[in-house]
XYZ file of C-alpha atoms in Angstrom:
179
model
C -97.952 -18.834 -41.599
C -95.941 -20.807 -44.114
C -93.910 -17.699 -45.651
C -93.966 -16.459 -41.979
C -91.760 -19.555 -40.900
C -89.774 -19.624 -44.588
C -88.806 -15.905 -43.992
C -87.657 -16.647 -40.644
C -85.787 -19.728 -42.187
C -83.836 -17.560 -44.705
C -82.394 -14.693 -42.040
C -80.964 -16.841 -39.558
C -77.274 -17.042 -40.746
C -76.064 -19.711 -41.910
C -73.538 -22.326 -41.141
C -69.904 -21.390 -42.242
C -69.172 -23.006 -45.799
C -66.044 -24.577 -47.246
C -65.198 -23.914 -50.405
C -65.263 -26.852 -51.264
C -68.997 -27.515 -50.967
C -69.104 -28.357 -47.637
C -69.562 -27.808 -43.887
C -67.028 -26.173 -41.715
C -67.652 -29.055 -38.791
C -64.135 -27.457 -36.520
C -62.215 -24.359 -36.567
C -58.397 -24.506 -37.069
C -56.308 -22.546 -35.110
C -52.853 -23.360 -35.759
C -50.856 -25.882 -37.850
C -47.928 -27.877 -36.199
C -45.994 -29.878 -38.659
C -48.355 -32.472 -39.505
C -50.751 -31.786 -36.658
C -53.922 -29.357 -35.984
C -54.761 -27.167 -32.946
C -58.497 -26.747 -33.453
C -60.734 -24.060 -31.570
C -62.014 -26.555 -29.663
C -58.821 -27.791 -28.049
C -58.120 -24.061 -27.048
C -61.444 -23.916 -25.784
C -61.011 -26.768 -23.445
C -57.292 -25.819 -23.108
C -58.382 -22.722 -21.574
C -61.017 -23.909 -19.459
C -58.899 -26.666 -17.746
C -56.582 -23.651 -17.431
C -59.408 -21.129 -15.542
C -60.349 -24.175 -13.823
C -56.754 -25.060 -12.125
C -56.141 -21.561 -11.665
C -59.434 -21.097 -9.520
C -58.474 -23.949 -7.577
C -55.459 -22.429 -6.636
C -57.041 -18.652 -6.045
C -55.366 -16.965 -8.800
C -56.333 -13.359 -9.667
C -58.195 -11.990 -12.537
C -54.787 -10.384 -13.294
C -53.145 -13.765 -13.362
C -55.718 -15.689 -15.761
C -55.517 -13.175 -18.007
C -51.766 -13.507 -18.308
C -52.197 -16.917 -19.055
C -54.647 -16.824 -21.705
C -52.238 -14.414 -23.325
C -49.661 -17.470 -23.218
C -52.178 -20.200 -24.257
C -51.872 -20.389 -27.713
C -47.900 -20.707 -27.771
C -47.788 -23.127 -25.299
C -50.603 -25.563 -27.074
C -47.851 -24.695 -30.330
C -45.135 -25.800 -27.815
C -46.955 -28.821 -26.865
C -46.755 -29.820 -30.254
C -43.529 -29.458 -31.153
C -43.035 -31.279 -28.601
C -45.128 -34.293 -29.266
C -43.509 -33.999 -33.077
C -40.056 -34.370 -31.668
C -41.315 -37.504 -29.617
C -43.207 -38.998 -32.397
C -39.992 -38.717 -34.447
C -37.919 -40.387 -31.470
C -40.578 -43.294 -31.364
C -41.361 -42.389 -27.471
C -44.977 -43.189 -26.813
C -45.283 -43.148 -23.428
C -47.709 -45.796 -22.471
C -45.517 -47.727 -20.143
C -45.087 -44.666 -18.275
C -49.246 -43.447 -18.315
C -50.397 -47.146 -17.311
C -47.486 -46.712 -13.859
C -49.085 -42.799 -13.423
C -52.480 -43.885 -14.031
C -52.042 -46.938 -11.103
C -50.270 -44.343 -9.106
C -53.567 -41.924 -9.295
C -55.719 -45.143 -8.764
C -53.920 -45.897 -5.438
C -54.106 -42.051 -4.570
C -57.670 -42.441 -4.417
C -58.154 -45.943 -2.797
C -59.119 -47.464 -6.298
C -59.480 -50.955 -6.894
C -59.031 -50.931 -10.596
C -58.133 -48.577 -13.673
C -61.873 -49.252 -14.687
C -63.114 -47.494 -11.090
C -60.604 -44.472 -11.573
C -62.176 -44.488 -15.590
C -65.816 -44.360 -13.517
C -64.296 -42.018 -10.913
C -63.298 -39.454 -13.750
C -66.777 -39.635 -15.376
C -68.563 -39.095 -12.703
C -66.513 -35.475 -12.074
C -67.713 -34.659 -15.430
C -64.146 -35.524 -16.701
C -63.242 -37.599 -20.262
C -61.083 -40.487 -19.380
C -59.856 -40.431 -22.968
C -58.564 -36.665 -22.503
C -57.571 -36.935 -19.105
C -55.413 -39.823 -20.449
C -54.330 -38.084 -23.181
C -53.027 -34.943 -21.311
C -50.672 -37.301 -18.815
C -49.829 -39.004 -21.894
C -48.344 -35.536 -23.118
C -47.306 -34.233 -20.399
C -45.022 -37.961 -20.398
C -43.841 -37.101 -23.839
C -42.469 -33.865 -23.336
C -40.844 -34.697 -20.322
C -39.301 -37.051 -21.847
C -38.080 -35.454 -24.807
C -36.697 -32.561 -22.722
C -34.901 -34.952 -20.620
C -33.202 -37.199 -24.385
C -32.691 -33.612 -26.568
C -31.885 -31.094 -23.606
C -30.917 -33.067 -20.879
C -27.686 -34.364 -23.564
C -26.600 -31.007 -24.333
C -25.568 -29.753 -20.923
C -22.634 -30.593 -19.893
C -20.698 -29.622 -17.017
C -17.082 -28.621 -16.272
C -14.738 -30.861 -14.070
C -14.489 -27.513 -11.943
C -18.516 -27.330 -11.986
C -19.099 -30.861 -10.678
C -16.128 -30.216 -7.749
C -17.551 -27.160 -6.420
C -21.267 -29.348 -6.408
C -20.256 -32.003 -4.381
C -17.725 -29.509 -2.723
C -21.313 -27.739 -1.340
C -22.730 -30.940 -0.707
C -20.144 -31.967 1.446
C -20.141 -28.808 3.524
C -24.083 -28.519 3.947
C -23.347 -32.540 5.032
C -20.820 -31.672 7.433
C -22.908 -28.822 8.765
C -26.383 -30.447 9.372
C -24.566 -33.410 11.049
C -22.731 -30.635 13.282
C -26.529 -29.047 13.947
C -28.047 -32.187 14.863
C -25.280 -33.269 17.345
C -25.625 -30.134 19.212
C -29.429 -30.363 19.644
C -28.812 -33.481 21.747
């Protein structure tokens, strides 16, 4: 019974192994300046992503299109959190207004009953946190290192307000002859 159980023992495969000596505890994925992307952060990546994409009654076809984008957009993420970390733009001021926006959404007393809402969905606060708090960052860095490079011709901003003007002019002229 012994060697039965030791035999057993020595065919079931064993854990991955560093090099090093030790135990593989998380697959890496992809490196991002001085930041990982670890198998487990595509995993969940792509199960928020199936998730939102059921909610909204995507297709097969259409979740499989985005899991062929996944990976480069997690990458993108990160460059984009790089670029913020290097601007000093955290991003809290802006989560704590979002996360009391969400609480009054949902007729929430305090941040502490939204934290109990979340759990109770099966959701990590910490992550779901984390995720506005990215989604913050790269908006933000898009709007300081993109928004500064466009620039628009006298001629361009004439013909804008030119447009505006005339749609104005013509709702105004719509309105009046309804009554």
């Amino acid at each position: 019974m012994l060697l039965a159980s030791s035999t057993l023992a020595q065919n079931r495969p064993a854990a991955p192994q560093s090099p090093y000596g030790g135990v593989t505890v998380e697959d890496i994925i992809a490196r991002v300046n001085d930041q990982i992307i670890t198998q487990s952060d595509y995993d969940r990546a792509m199960k928020e992503m199936d998730d939102e994409a059921r909610q909204k009654g995507a297709t097969l076809q259409q979740i499989s299109a985005g899991h062929k984008d996944l990976l480069r957009s997690l990458i993108d993420q990160q460059l984009w959190l790089s670029k913020g970390k290097e601007l000093s733009i955290n991003g809290e001021t802006e989560l704590i207004q979002k996360l009391n926006e969400i609480r009054k959404q949902y007729n929430l007393e305090t941040l502490e009953d939204l934290e109990k809402a979340a759990k109770e969905q099966g959701v990590s606060f910490e992550d779901f946190k984390a995720n506005i708090r990215n989604s913050i960052i790269t908006q933000q860095v898009m709007r300081d290192e993109v928004g500064k490079r466009i620039q628009f011709t006298p001629g361009e901003v004439q013909r804008y307000f030119e447009s505006i003007r005339k749609t104005t002019a013509s709702r105004r002229a719509c309105a009046s002859a309804r009554f």
